[in-house]
Short mmCIF file of C-alpha atoms and ligand atoms in Angstrom, two decimals:
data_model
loop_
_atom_site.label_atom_id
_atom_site.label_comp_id
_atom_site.label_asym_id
_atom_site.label_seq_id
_atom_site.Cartn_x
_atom_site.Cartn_y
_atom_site.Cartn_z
CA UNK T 1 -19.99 -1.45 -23.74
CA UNK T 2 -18.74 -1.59 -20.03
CA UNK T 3 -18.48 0.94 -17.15
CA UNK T 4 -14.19 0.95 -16.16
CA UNK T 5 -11.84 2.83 -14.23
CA UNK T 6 -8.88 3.13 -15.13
CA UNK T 7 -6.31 4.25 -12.52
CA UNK T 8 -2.83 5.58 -13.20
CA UNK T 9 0.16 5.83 -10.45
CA UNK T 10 2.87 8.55 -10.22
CA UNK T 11 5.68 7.33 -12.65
CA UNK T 12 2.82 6.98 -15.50
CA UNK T 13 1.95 10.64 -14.82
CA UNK T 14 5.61 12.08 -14.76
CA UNK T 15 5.48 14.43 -17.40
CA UNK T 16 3.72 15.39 -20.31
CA UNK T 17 5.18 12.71 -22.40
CA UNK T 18 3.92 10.49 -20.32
CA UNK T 19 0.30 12.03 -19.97
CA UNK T 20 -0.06 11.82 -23.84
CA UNK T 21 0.73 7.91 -23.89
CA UNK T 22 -1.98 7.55 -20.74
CA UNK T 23 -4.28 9.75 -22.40
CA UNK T 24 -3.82 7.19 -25.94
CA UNK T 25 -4.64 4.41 -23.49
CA UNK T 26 -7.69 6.41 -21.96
CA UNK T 27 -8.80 7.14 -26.62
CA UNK T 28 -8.59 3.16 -27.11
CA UNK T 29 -10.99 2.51 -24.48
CA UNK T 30 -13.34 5.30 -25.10
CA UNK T 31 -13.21 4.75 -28.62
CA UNK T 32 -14.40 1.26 -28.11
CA UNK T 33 -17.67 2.39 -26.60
CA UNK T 34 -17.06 2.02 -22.90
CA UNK T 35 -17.83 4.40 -20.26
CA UNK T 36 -14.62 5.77 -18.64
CA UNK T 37 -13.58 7.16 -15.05
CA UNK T 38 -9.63 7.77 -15.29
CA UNK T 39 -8.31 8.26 -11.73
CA UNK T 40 -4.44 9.70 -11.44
CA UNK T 41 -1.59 10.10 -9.30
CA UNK T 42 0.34 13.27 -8.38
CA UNK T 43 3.84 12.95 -10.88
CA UNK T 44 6.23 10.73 -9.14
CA UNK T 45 8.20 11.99 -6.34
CA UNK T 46 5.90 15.34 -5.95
CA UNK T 47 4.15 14.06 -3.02
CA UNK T 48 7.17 13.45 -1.25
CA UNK T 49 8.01 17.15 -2.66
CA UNK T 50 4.74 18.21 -1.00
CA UNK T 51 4.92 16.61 2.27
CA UNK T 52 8.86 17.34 3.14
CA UNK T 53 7.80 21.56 2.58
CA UNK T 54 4.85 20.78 5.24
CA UNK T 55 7.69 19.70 7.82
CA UNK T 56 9.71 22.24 6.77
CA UNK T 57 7.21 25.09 7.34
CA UNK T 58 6.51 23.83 11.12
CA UNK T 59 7.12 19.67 12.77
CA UNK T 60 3.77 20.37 14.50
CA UNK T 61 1.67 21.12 11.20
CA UNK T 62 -2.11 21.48 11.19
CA UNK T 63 -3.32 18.10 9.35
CA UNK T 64 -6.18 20.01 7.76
CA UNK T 65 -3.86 22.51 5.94
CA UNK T 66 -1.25 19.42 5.01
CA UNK T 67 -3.81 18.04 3.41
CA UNK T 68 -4.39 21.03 1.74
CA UNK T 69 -0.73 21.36 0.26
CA UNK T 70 -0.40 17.62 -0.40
CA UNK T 71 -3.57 17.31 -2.21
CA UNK T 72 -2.47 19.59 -4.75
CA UNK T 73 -0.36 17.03 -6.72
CA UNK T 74 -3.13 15.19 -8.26
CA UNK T 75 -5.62 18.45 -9.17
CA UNK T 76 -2.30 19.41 -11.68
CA UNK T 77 -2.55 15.55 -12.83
CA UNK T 78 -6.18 15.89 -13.43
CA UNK T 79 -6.65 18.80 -15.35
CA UNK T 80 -3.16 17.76 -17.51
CA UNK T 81 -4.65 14.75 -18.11
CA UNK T 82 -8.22 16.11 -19.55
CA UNK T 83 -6.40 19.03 -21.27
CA UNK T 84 -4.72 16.15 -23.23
CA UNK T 85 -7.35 14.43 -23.72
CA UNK T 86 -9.20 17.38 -25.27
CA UNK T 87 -6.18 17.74 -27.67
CA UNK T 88 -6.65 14.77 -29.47
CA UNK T 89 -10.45 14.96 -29.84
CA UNK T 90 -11.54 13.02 -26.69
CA UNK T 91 -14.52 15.20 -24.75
CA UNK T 92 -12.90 15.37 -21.07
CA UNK T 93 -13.29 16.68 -17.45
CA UNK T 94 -11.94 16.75 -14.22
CA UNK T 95 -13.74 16.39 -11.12
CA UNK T 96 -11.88 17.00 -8.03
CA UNK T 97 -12.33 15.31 -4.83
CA UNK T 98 -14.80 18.18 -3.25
CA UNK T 99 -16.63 18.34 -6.92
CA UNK T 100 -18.31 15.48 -7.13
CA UNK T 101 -18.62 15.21 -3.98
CA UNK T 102 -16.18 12.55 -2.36
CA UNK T 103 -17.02 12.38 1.06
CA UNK T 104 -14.35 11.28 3.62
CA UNK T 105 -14.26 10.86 7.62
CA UNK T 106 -12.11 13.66 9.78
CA UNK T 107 -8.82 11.99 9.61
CA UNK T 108 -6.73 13.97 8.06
CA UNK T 109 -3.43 12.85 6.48
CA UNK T 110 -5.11 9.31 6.26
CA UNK T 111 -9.00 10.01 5.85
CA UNK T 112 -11.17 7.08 4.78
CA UNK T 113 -14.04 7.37 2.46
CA UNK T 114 -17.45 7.46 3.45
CA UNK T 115 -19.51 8.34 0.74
CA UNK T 116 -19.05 9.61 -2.91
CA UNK T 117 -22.05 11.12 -4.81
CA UNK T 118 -22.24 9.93 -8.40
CA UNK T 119 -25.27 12.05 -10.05
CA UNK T 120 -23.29 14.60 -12.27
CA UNK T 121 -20.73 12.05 -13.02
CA UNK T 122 -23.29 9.91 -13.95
CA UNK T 123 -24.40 12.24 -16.40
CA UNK T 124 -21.21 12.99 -17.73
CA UNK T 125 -20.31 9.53 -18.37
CA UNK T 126 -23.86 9.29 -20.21
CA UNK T 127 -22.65 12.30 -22.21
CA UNK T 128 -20.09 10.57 -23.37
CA UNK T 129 -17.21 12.71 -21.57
CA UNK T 130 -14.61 11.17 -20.21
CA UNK T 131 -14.35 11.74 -15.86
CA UNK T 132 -10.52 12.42 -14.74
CA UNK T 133 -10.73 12.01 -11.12
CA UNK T 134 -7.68 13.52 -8.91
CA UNK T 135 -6.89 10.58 -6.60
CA UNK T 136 -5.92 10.51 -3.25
CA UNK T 137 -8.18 12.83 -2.00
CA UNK T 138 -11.95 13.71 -0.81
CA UNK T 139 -13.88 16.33 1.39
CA UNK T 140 -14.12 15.92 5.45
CA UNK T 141 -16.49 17.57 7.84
CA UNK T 142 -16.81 21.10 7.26
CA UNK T 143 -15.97 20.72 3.74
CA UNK T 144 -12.19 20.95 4.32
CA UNK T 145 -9.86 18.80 1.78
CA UNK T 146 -8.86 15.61 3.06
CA UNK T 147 -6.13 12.65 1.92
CA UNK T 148 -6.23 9.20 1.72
CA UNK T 149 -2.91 8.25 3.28
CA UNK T 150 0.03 7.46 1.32
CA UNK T 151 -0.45 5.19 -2.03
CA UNK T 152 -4.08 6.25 -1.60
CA UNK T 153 -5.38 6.78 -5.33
CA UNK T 154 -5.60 3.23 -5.28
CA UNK T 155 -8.27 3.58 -2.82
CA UNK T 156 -9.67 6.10 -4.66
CA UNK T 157 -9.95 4.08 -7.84
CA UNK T 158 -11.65 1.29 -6.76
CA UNK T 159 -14.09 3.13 -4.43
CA UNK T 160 -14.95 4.67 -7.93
CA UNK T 161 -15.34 1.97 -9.63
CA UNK T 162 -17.62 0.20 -6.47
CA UNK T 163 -19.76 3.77 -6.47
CA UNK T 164 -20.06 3.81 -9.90
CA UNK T 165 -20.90 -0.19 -10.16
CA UNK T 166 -18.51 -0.25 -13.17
CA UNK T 167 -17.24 -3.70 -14.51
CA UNK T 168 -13.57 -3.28 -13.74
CA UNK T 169 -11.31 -1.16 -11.97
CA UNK T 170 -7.65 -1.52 -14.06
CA UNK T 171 -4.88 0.08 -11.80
CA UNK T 172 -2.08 0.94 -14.58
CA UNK T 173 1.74 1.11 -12.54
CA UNK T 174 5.48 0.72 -13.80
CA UNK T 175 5.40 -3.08 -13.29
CA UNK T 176 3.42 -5.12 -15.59
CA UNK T 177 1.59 -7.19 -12.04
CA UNK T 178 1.89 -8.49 -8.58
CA UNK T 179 4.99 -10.31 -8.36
CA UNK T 180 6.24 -13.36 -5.83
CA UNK T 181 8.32 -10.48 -4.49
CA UNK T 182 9.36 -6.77 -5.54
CA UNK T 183 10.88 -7.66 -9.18
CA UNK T 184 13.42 -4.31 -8.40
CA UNK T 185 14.71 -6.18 -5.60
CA UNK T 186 14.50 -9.93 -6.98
CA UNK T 187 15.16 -9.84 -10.85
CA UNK T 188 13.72 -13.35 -10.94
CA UNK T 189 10.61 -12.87 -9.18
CA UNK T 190 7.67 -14.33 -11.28
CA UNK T 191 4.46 -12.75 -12.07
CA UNK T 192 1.33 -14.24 -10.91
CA UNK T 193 -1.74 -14.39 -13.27
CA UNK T 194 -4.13 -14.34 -10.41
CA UNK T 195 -3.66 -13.92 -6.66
CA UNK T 196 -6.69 -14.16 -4.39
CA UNK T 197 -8.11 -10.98 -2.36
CA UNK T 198 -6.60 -12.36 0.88
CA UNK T 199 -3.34 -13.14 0.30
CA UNK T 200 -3.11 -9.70 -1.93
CA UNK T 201 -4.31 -7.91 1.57
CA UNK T 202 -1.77 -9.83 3.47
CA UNK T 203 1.36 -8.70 0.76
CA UNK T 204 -0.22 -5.17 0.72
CA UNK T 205 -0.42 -4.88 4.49
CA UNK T 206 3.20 -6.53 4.94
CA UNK T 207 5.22 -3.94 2.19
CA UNK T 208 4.01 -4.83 -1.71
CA UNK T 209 3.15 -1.54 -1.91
CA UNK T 210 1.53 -2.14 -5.60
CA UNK T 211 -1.42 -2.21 -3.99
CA UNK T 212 -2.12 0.43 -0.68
CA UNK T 213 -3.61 -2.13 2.10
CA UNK T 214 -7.05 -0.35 2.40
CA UNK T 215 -8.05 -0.37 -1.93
CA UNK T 216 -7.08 -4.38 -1.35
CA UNK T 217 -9.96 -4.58 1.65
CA UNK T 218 -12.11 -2.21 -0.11
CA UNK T 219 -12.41 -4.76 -3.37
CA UNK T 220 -13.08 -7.66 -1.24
CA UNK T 221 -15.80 -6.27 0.75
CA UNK T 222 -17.32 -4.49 -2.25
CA UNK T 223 -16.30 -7.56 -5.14
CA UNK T 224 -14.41 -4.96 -7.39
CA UNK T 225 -12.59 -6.83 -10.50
CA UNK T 226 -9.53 -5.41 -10.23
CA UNK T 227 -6.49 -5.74 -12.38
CA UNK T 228 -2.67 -4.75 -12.21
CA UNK T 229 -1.32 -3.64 -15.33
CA UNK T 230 1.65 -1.60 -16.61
CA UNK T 231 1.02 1.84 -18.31
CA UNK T 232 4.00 1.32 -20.24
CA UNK T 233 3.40 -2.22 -22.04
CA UNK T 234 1.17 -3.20 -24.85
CA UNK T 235 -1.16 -5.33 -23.66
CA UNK T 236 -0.94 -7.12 -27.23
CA UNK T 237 -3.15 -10.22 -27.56
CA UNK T 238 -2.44 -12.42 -23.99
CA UNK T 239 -6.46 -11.66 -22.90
CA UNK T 240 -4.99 -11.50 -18.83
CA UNK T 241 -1.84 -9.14 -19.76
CA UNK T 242 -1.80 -8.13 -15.83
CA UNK T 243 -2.61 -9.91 -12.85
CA UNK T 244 -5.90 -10.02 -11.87
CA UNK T 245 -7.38 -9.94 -7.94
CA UNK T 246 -9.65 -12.77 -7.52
CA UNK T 247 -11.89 -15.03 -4.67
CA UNK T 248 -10.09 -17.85 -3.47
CA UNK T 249 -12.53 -19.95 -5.68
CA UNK T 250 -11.45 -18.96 -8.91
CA UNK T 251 -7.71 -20.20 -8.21
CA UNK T 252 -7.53 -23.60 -9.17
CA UNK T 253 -5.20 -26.01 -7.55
CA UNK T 254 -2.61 -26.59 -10.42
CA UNK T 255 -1.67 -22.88 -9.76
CA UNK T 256 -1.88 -23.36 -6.14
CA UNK T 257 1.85 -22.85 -4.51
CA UNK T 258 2.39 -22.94 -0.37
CA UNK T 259 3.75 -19.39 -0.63
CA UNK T 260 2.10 -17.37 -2.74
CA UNK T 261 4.96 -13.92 -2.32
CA UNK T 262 7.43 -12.29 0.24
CA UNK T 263 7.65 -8.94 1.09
CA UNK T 264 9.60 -6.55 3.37
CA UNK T 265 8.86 -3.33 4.75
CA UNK T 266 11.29 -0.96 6.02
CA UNK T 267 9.31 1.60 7.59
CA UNK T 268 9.11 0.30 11.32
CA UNK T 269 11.14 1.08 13.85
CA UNK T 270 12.37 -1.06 17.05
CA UNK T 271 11.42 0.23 20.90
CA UNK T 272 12.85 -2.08 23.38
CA UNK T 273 11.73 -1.01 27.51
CA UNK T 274 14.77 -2.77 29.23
CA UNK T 275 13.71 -4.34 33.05
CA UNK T 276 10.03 -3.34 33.28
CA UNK T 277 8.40 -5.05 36.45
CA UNK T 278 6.99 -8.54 35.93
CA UNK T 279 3.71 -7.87 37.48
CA UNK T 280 0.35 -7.75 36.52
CA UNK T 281 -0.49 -4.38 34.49
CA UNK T 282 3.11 -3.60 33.73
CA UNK T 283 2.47 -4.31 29.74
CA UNK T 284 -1.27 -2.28 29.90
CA UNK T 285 0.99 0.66 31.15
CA UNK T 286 3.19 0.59 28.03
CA UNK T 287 0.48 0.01 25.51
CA UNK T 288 -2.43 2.24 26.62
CA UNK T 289 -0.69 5.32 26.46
CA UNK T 290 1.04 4.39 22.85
CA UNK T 291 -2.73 3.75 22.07
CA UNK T 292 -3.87 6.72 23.36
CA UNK T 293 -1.65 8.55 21.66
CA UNK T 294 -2.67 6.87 18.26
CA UNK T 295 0.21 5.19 17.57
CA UNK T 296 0.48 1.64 16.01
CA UNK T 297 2.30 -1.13 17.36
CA UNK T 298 3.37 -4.12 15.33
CA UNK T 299 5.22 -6.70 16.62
CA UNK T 300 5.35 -7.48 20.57
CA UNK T 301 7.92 -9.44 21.91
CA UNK T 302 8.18 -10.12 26.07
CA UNK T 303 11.16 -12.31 27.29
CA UNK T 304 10.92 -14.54 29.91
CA UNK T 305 11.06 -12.19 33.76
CA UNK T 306 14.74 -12.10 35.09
CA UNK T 307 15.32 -13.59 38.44
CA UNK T 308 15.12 -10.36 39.60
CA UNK T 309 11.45 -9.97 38.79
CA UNK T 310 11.62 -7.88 35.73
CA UNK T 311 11.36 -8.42 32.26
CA UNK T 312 12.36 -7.01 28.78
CA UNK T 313 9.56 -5.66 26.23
CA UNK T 314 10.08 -5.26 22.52
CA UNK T 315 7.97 -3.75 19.88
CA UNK T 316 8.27 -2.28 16.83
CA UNK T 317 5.84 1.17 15.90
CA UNK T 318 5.26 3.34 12.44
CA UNK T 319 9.10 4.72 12.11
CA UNK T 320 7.88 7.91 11.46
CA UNK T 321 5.61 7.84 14.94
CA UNK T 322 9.28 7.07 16.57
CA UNK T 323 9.95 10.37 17.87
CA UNK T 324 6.56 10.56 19.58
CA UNK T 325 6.88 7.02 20.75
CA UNK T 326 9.62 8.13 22.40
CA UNK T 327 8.09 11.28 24.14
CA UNK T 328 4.82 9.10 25.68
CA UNK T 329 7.29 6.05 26.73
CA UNK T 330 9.38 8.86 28.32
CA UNK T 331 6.76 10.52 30.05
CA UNK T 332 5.32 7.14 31.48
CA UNK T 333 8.26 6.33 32.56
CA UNK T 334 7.11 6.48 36.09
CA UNK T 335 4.05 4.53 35.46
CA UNK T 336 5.78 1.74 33.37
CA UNK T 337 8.77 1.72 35.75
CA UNK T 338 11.87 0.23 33.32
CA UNK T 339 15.33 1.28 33.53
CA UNK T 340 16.28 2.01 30.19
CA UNK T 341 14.88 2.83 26.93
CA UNK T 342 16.63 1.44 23.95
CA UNK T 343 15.65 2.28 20.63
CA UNK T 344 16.77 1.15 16.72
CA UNK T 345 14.92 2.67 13.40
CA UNK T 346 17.06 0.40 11.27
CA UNK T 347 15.44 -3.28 10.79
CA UNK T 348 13.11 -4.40 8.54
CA UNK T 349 10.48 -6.44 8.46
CA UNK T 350 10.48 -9.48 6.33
CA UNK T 351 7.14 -11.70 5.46
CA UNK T 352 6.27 -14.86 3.90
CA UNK T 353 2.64 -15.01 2.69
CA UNK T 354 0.18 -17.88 1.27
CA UNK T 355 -3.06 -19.38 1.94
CA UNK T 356 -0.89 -22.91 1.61
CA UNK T 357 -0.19 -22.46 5.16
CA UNK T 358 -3.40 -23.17 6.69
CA UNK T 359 -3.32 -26.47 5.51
CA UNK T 360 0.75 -27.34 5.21
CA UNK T 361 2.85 -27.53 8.41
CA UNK T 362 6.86 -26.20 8.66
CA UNK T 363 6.37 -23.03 6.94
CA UNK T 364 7.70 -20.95 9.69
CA UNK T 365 10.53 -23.55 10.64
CA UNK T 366 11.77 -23.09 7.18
CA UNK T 367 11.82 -19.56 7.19
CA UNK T 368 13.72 -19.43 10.54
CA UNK T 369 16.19 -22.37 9.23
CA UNK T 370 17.03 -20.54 5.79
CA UNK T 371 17.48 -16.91 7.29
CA UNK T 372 19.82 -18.83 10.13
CA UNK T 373 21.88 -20.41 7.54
CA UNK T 374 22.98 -17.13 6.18
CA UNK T 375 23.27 -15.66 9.78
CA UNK T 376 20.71 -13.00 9.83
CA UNK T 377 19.56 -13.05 13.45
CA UNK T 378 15.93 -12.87 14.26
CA UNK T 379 14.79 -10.04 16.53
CA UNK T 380 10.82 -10.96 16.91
CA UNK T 381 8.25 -12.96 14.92
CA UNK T 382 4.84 -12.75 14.27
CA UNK T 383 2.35 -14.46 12.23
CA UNK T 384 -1.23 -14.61 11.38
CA UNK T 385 -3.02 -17.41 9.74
CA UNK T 386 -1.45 -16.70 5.81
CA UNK T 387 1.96 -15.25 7.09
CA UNK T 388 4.87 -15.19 9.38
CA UNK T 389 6.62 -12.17 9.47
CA UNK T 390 10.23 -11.79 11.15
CA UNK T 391 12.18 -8.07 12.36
CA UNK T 392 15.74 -8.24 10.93
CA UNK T 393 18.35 -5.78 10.46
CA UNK T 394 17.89 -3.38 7.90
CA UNK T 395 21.08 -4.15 6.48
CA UNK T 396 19.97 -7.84 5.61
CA UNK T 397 16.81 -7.07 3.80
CA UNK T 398 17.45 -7.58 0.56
CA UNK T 399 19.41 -10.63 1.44
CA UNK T 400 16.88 -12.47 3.23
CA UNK T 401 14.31 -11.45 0.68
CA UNK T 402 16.20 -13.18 -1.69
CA UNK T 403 16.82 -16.20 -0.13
CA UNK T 404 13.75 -16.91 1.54
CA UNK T 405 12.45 -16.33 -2.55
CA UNK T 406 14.86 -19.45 -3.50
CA UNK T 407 14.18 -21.22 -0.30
CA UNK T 408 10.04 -21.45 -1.05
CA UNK T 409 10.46 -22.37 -4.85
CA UNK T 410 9.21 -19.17 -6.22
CA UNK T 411 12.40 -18.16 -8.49
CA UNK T 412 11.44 -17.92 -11.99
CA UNK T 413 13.00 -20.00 -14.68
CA UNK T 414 15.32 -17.86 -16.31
CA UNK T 415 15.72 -14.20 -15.70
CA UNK T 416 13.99 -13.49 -18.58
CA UNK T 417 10.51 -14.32 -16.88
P1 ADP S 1 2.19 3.75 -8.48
O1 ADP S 1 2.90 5.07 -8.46
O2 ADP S 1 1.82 3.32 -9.86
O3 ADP S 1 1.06 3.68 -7.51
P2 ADP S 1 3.88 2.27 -6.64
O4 ADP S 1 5.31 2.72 -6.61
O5 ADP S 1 2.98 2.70 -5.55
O6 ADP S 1 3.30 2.67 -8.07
O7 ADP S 1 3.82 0.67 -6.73
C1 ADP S 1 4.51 -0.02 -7.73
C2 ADP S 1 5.82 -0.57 -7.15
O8 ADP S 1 5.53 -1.57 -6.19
C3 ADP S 1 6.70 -1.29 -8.14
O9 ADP S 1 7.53 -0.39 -8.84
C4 ADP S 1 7.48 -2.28 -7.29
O10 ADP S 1 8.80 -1.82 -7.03
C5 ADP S 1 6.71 -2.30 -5.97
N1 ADP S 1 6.39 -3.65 -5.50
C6 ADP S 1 6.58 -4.10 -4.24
N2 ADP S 1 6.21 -5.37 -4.13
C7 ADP S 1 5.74 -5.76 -5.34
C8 ADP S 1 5.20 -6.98 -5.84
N3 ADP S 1 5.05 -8.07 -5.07
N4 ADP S 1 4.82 -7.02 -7.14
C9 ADP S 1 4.94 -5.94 -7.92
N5 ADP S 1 5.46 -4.76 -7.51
C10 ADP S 1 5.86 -4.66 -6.23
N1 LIG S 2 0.34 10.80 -4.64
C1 LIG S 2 0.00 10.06 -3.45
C2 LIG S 2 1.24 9.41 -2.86
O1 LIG S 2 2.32 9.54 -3.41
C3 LIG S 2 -1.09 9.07 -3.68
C4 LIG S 2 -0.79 7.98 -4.69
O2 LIG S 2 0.05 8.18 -5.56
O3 LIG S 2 -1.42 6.92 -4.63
O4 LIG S 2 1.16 8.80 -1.82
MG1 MG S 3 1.02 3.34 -5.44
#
């Protein structure tokens, strides 16, 4: 018998069709004597659904009561889920986020957890029921309804499965694994067995949104097993159907490649502060108010001063933060002193991950020599220890994706694979 939690996304919760294959998958592992904790999505597309009638009801929505609306996709989930359940003879119930309880911090529309009290579902488990858990959502300070951030019922799932010390944490999607690259976009990306908690945090954190960034930093701190799996393919007899998260010691060096995936993220936007003064505290003034304000910047780019004794900043921030971006830029303008503001919401960020680097030399070099061949212009560069990312046009995205896919060796055989 093992302790699991099984975690479903939005496209394997789009309909009652849908539920009733989940809920089979849910039977087989109950029926097999293990413990279950099902966490779900909201049915594809009905966050979006959720969040576009909070804009439309008022820009300057209180977070508390957007939480409150967007929430609401994964309570229907939940109870559909352990309503089908019931129907074919499996003892079920749901637990929302406030319930149990799931404890969260303050910050609303991206809240983190803090604490989640296991005692009744403890006992439920013991009873033999199975838990559906609503994902994506907890209880802040003065027991108001909080959300994870977007993709967040990952999080969910495997702070579950670390509260309730199960065995594994399976996260069921519409792709059968983590792939060298977003198979919709590269039909001959290949699908890796095993990837290592690092390099998974890196894709995450970069664009492969299979996994949200924070349920990839949560299993490494906490050592959850977690595996990638589709909801919609027998797992038949292949005893690692998915791809599994690992430590870095478990990979061994035949499967070992420099670049492990690439990924892209469209959801930044380009700020460039044209002639700011080349002095000491000019960039401080730029950044400390953007901080202040809460809002993230990516990528920094300063040219080299003008004669004239200025110099050009670029950065990239959250797209959606663009508008206010704009606002606190404008109204330092006095502070900051540049001449003009320019601004661009379509490029796209393009990265090249793998724990090869640390040890191989030219990574970058090849990155910049392939994406020059096919003249996509870089616009700023960044890299950490695993990755070098680069800000493109938007319109080359899926070009560059592609080649850089070719360029590292990661194309799969045939496009069967
Ligand atoms: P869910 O609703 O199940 O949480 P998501 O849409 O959040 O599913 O994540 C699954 C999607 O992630 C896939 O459909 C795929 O397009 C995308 N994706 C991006 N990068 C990768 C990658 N490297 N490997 C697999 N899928 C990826
Ligand atoms: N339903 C939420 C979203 O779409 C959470 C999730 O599906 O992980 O972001
Ligand atoms: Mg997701």
């Amino acid at each position: 018998m093992a302790r699991i939690v099984m975690k479903f996304g939005g496209t394997s919760m789009a309909g009652i069709e849908r539920i009733r294959i989940v809920a089979e998958r849910v039977k087989h592992e109950w029926e097999a004597g293990n413990e279950v904790a099902v966490v779900v999505s909201a049915m594809a597309g009905e966050t979006d659904r959720l969040v576009n009638f909070c804009r439309e009801a008022s820009a300057l929505y209180d977070p508390r009561e957007y939480d409150v609306v967007v929430s609401s996709g994964e309570q229907i989930t939940s109870g559909l889920l352990a309503i089908t359940l019931q129907a074919i003879g499996v003892p079920a119930r749901s637990w929302l986020g406030w319930q149990l309880p799931i404890r969260t911090s303050d910050g609303h529309g991206s809240a983190r957890i803090e604490a989640i009290d296991t005692t009744a579902l403890n006992a439920s488990l013991a009873d033999r029921q199975v838990a559906v858990i609503p994902g994506f959502q907890g209880m802040a300070l003065g027991e108001r309804v909080a959300t994870l951030g977007r993709g967040g019922s990952d999080t969910s799932a495997v702070a579950m499965a670390a509260a309730m010390k199960a065995d594994r944490c399976d996260i069921y999607t519409d792709v059968d694994g983590v792939y060298t690259t977003d198979p919709r976009i590269v039909p001959r990306a290949r699908k890796l067995k095993r990837v290592t908690y690092e390099e998974m945090l890196e894709l995450a954190s970069v664009g492969a949104k299979v996994l949200q960034t924070r349920s990839v930093g949560l299993a490494m701190k906490e050592g959850v097993r977690v595996q990638v799996l589709s909801s919609f393919v027998e797992a038949g007899d292949d005893p690692e159907p998915g791809t599994l998260i690992v430590g870095e010691e478990e990979i061994d060096d035949m499967e070992r490649q420099l670049i492990t995936g690439v990924a892209y993220d469209k959801s930044e936007a380009k700020v460039t502060l044209a002639e700011v003064p080349d002095r000491p505290g000019a960039v401080a003034a730029i950044f400390g108010p953007l901080a202040e304000a809460n809002i993230n910047v990516d990528m920094i780019v300063q040219n080299i001063a003008h004669t004239t004794g200025s110099t050009d900043v670029t950065f990239t921030v959250p797209r959606a933060e663009l508008p206010r971006a704009l606002d606190v830029l404008d109204k330092a303008r006095g502070d900051i002193g540049y001449s003009r503001l320019i601004h661009d919401p379509r490029v796209a960020k393009i990265s090249v991950v793998g724990v090869g680097m640390r040890s191989h030399a030219g990574v970058a070099a090849q990155m910049f020599t392939t994406l020059g061949a096919r003249g996509i212009n870089i616009l700023a560069i960044t890299t950490s220890e695993i990755k070098v990312s680069v800000l493109i046009e938007e319109d080359y995205s899926e070009l560059a994706v592609r080649v850089l896919h070719t360029a590292y060796g990661l194309d799969a055989e045939d496009d069967a694979a």
